[in-house]
Tab-separated table of C-alpha atoms in Angstrom:
chain	number	residue	atom	x	y	z
X	264	UNK	CA	-39.888	-4.296	51.711
X	265	UNK	CA	-37.215	-2.876	51.856
X	266	UNK	CA	-37.027	1.026	50.652
X	267	UNK	CA	-34.768	1.581	48.327
X	268	UNK	CA	-33.117	5.325	48.186
X	269	UNK	CA	-32.839	6.622	44.930
X	270	UNK	CA	-29.026	7.289	44.120
X	271	UNK	CA	-27.798	4.301	45.380
X	272	UNK	CA	-25.773	3.125	42.508
X	273	UNK	CA	-23.713	0.563	41.718
X	274	UNK	CA	-20.174	1.251	41.002
X	275	UNK	CA	-17.172	-1.754	39.606
X	276	UNK	CA	-13.706	-1.705	39.736
X	277	UNK	CA	-12.113	-2.392	37.201
X	278	UNK	CA	-8.138	-3.455	37.497
X	279	UNK	CA	-5.171	-3.427	34.886
X	280	UNK	CA	-4.879	-5.907	32.659
X	281	UNK	CA	-2.114	-8.650	33.015
X	282	UNK	CA	-1.840	-7.878	29.513
X	283	UNK	CA	-1.402	-3.914	30.272
X	284	UNK	CA	0.553	-4.000	33.103
X	285	UNK	CA	3.536	-6.740	31.288
X	286	UNK	CA	3.796	-3.182	28.650
X	287	UNK	CA	3.993	-1.008	30.543
X	288	UNK	CA	7.259	-2.577	32.639
X	289	UNK	CA	8.661	-3.427	29.410
X	290	UNK	CA	7.740	0.227	28.236
X	291	UNK	CA	9.461	1.775	32.129
X	292	UNK	CA	12.157	-1.333	31.739
X	293	UNK	CA	13.832	0.417	28.287
X	294	UNK	CA	13.424	4.091	29.826
X	295	UNK	CA	15.182	2.990	33.371
X	296	UNK	CA	17.676	0.841	30.689
X	297	UNK	CA	18.443	3.490	28.887
X	298	UNK	CA	18.044	6.540	31.276
X	299	UNK	CA	19.002	5.335	34.431
X	300	UNK	CA	16.918	4.872	37.776
X	301	UNK	CA	17.407	7.913	39.262
X	302	UNK	CA	17.005	10.460	36.453
X	303	UNK	CA	13.365	8.389	35.358
X	304	UNK	CA	10.581	10.104	35.911
X	305	UNK	CA	7.127	8.457	35.605
X	306	UNK	CA	6.329	11.571	33.525
X	307	UNK	CA	8.732	10.510	31.044
X	308	UNK	CA	7.472	6.699	30.792
X	309	UNK	CA	4.212	7.930	31.470
X	310	UNK	CA	4.915	9.778	27.600
X	311	UNK	CA	6.581	6.667	26.340
X	312	UNK	CA	3.835	4.475	27.053
X	313	UNK	CA	1.603	7.223	25.298
X	314	UNK	CA	-0.270	8.702	28.123
X	315	UNK	CA	-1.155	10.676	31.414
X	316	UNK	CA	1.185	10.460	34.402
X	317	UNK	CA	-1.461	10.387	36.719
X	318	UNK	CA	-2.982	7.867	35.039
X	319	UNK	CA	-0.023	5.264	34.838
X	320	UNK	CA	-0.376	5.610	39.286
X	321	UNK	CA	-4.229	3.849	38.133
X	322	UNK	CA	-0.990	0.275	37.813
X	323	UNK	CA	1.614	1.412	40.043
X	324	UNK	CA	2.188	3.395	42.870
X	325	UNK	CA	5.685	5.010	42.287
X	326	UNK	CA	8.691	4.128	39.565
X	327	UNK	CA	10.190	2.567	42.614
X	328	UNK	CA	7.162	-0.435	42.369
X	329	UNK	CA	7.686	-0.236	38.628
X	330	UNK	CA	11.325	-1.553	39.275
X	331	UNK	CA	11.022	-3.541	41.608
X	332	UNK	CA	8.686	-5.604	39.627
X	333	UNK	CA	10.891	-5.372	36.641
X	334	UNK	CA	13.422	-6.932	38.478
X	335	UNK	CA	12.288	-9.398	40.641
X	336	UNK	CA	10.829	-11.042	37.503
X	337	UNK	CA	13.543	-11.538	36.124
X	338	UNK	CA	15.232	-12.410	38.880
X	339	UNK	CA	12.922	-15.213	39.734
X	340	UNK	CA	12.724	-16.429	36.207
X	341	UNK	CA	16.995	-15.888	35.521
X	342	UNK	CA	17.510	-18.816	39.128
X	343	UNK	CA	14.544	-21.184	38.326
X	344	UNK	CA	16.505	-21.890	35.219
X	345	UNK	CA	20.559	-21.523	37.782
X	346	UNK	CA	18.095	-24.274	39.796
X	347	UNK	CA	17.462	-26.185	37.067
X	348	UNK	CA	21.313	-26.644	36.240
X	349	UNK	CA	22.177	-26.978	39.632
X	350	UNK	CA	19.655	-29.593	40.177
X	351	UNK	CA	20.922	-31.706	37.122
X	352	UNK	CA	23.658	-33.344	38.317
X	353	UNK	CA	26.030	-32.408	35.829
X	354	UNK	CA	30.404	-32.172	35.530
X	355	UNK	CA	31.850	-28.823	36.375
X	356	UNK	CA	33.054	-28.027	32.727
X	357	UNK	CA	29.291	-28.945	32.055
X	358	UNK	CA	27.204	-27.123	34.703
X	359	UNK	CA	29.403	-23.944	33.165
X	360	UNK	CA	28.326	-24.536	30.079
X	361	UNK	CA	24.726	-24.474	31.198
X	362	UNK	CA	24.817	-21.261	33.268
X	363	UNK	CA	25.868	-19.327	30.630
X	364	UNK	CA	23.603	-20.955	28.368
X	365	UNK	CA	20.914	-19.769	30.156
X	366	UNK	CA	22.275	-16.948	31.383
X	367	UNK	CA	21.997	-15.884	27.421
X	368	UNK	CA	18.798	-16.811	27.076
X	369	UNK	CA	16.990	-14.416	30.353
X	370	UNK	CA	20.092	-11.787	28.044
X	371	UNK	CA	17.508	-13.032	25.025
X	372	UNK	CA	14.251	-12.600	27.430
X	373	UNK	CA	15.066	-9.768	29.603
X	374	UNK	CA	17.376	-7.234	28.087
X	375	UNK	CA	16.243	-4.406	29.985
X	376	UNK	CA	16.034	-5.831	32.999
X	377	UNK	CA	19.355	-7.155	33.010
X	378	UNK	CA	21.320	-3.441	32.042
X	379	UNK	CA	19.488	-2.444	35.234
X	380	UNK	CA	20.171	-4.730	37.376
X	381	UNK	CA	24.491	-4.659	36.126
X	382	UNK	CA	24.057	-0.522	36.015
X	383	UNK	CA	21.489	0.099	39.222
X	384	UNK	CA	21.452	-3.198	41.618
X	385	UNK	CA	23.925	-1.704	44.171
X	386	UNK	CA	22.778	1.736	44.105
X	387	UNK	CA	18.865	-0.028	44.762
X	388	UNK	CA	20.288	-2.458	47.711
X	389	UNK	CA	20.785	-0.225	49.734
X	390	UNK	CA	16.757	0.495	49.404
X	391	UNK	CA	14.634	-2.144	51.985
X	392	UNK	CA	12.753	-3.134	49.685
X	393	UNK	CA	15.733	-4.576	47.714
X	394	UNK	CA	17.798	-6.485	49.723
X	395	UNK	CA	17.005	-9.464	47.230
X	396	UNK	CA	19.205	-8.223	45.221
X	397	UNK	CA	22.301	-8.661	47.379
X	398	UNK	CA	21.210	-11.982	48.559
X	399	UNK	CA	20.567	-13.332	43.992
X	400	UNK	CA	24.543	-11.872	43.634
X	401	UNK	CA	25.646	-14.307	47.096
X	402	UNK	CA	23.627	-16.724	44.985
X	403	UNK	CA	24.874	-16.251	42.122
X	404	UNK	CA	28.796	-16.739	43.556
X	405	UNK	CA	28.042	-18.794	45.197
X	406	UNK	CA	26.749	-21.256	42.223
X	407	UNK	CA	29.695	-20.135	39.657
X	408	UNK	CA	32.359	-20.048	41.986
X	409	UNK	CA	31.466	-23.686	43.758
X	410	UNK	CA	31.530	-24.750	40.187
X	411	UNK	CA	34.849	-24.208	39.065
X	412	UNK	CA	36.693	-24.908	42.674
X	413	UNK	CA	34.178	-27.981	42.103
X	414	UNK	CA	36.159	-27.920	38.635
X	415	UNK	CA	39.783	-27.131	39.865
X	416	UNK	CA	39.282	-29.648	42.873
X	417	UNK	CA	37.682	-32.758	40.006
X	418	UNK	CA	40.612	-31.969	37.898
X	419	UNK	CA	38.833	-30.449	35.263
X	420	UNK	CA	40.208	-26.959	35.100
X	421	UNK	CA	43.851	-26.317	35.429
X	422	UNK	CA	45.062	-26.937	39.134
X	423	UNK	CA	46.522	-23.411	39.359
X	424	UNK	CA	43.063	-21.131	37.918
X	425	UNK	CA	42.598	-18.441	40.223
X	426	UNK	CA	38.489	-19.610	40.548
X	427	UNK	CA	37.603	-16.132	42.206
X	428	UNK	CA	39.469	-14.204	38.723
X	429	UNK	CA	37.761	-16.417	36.102
X	430	UNK	CA	34.666	-16.538	38.169
X	431	UNK	CA	34.735	-12.421	38.401
X	432	UNK	CA	35.500	-12.550	34.414
X	433	UNK	CA	33.237	-14.785	33.326
X	434	UNK	CA	30.091	-13.476	35.208
X	435	UNK	CA	31.661	-9.476	33.947
X	436	UNK	CA	32.019	-11.465	30.077
X	437	UNK	CA	28.277	-13.133	29.547
X	438	UNK	CA	26.235	-9.789	32.351
X	439	UNK	CA	28.002	-7.334	30.195
X	440	UNK	CA	26.793	-9.102	26.561
X	441	UNK	CA	23.799	-7.337	27.678
X	442	UNK	CA	25.489	-3.550	26.246
X	443	UNK	CA	25.762	-5.349	22.784
X	444	UNK	CA	22.401	-7.354	22.596
X	445	UNK	CA	19.779	-7.474	20.664
X	446	UNK	CA	17.155	-10.000	20.244
X	447	UNK	CA	16.350	-11.733	17.162
X	448	UNK	CA	19.800	-11.262	16.034
X	449	UNK	CA	22.385	-13.109	13.716
X	450	UNK	CA	23.274	-15.209	16.807
X	451	UNK	CA	20.675	-17.191	18.817
X	452	UNK	CA	21.331	-17.401	22.423
X	453	UNK	CA	22.169	-20.673	22.401
X	454	UNK	CA	24.656	-20.421	19.454
X	455	UNK	CA	25.799	-16.969	21.669
X	456	UNK	CA	26.571	-18.808	24.387
X	457	UNK	CA	28.227	-21.989	23.139
X	458	UNK	CA	30.670	-19.249	21.667
X	459	UNK	CA	30.939	-17.608	24.518
X	460	UNK	CA	31.788	-21.000	26.997
X	461	UNK	CA	34.577	-22.382	23.360
X	462	UNK	CA	36.969	-18.946	24.169
X	463	UNK	CA	36.115	-19.275	27.936
X	464	UNK	CA	36.544	-22.252	28.380
X	465	UNK	CA	39.320	-24.185	26.527
X	466	UNK	CA	41.571	-21.125	27.979
X	467	UNK	CA	41.533	-23.014	31.702
X	468	UNK	CA	41.320	-26.695	30.772
X	469	UNK	CA	44.743	-28.437	31.393
X	470	UNK	CA	47.329	-28.242	28.907
X	471	UNK	CA	47.838	-31.266	27.506
């Protein structure tokens, strides 16, 4: 029979629960959105979460890891929705309407992440692990600008429309809503999208 040491102990490693990680990331996202990435410290996030800074490192190795997870989760979900729209074979106007609607749904689900993306993506994209931010911006432009150009070519939008200027206007008009939108407000994301689309697209369709 093998000899068993009297001081040997069985150790168990407990992994942080996914629910707790999501709670901490939601807290971190609010702090990043309010204070900015550079001004936010791990200690401040831990304070908001009601824990010691050292305990936060049990879940994440750095604030860079936290903001990376916040932004990548938001963009993965955004692009899943966008790709469904782009594969649907809709006309140019219907595609823009669907993209705007999907954007407002994402603002509703990830308002703080959208605010971080708006404020910090240019700075973060210079860091090696955030190269996907530049790729996402490129894909975003291709989807929206390509749809507008198709609309002009098909006669759905005005022939004199500057598609690139319209793209920038649409992009900024939609995403700036993250600065004032609050989930559970008077209007649903779909209703806000409908109002935006009506105000914007009725100004770029042909005049009769």
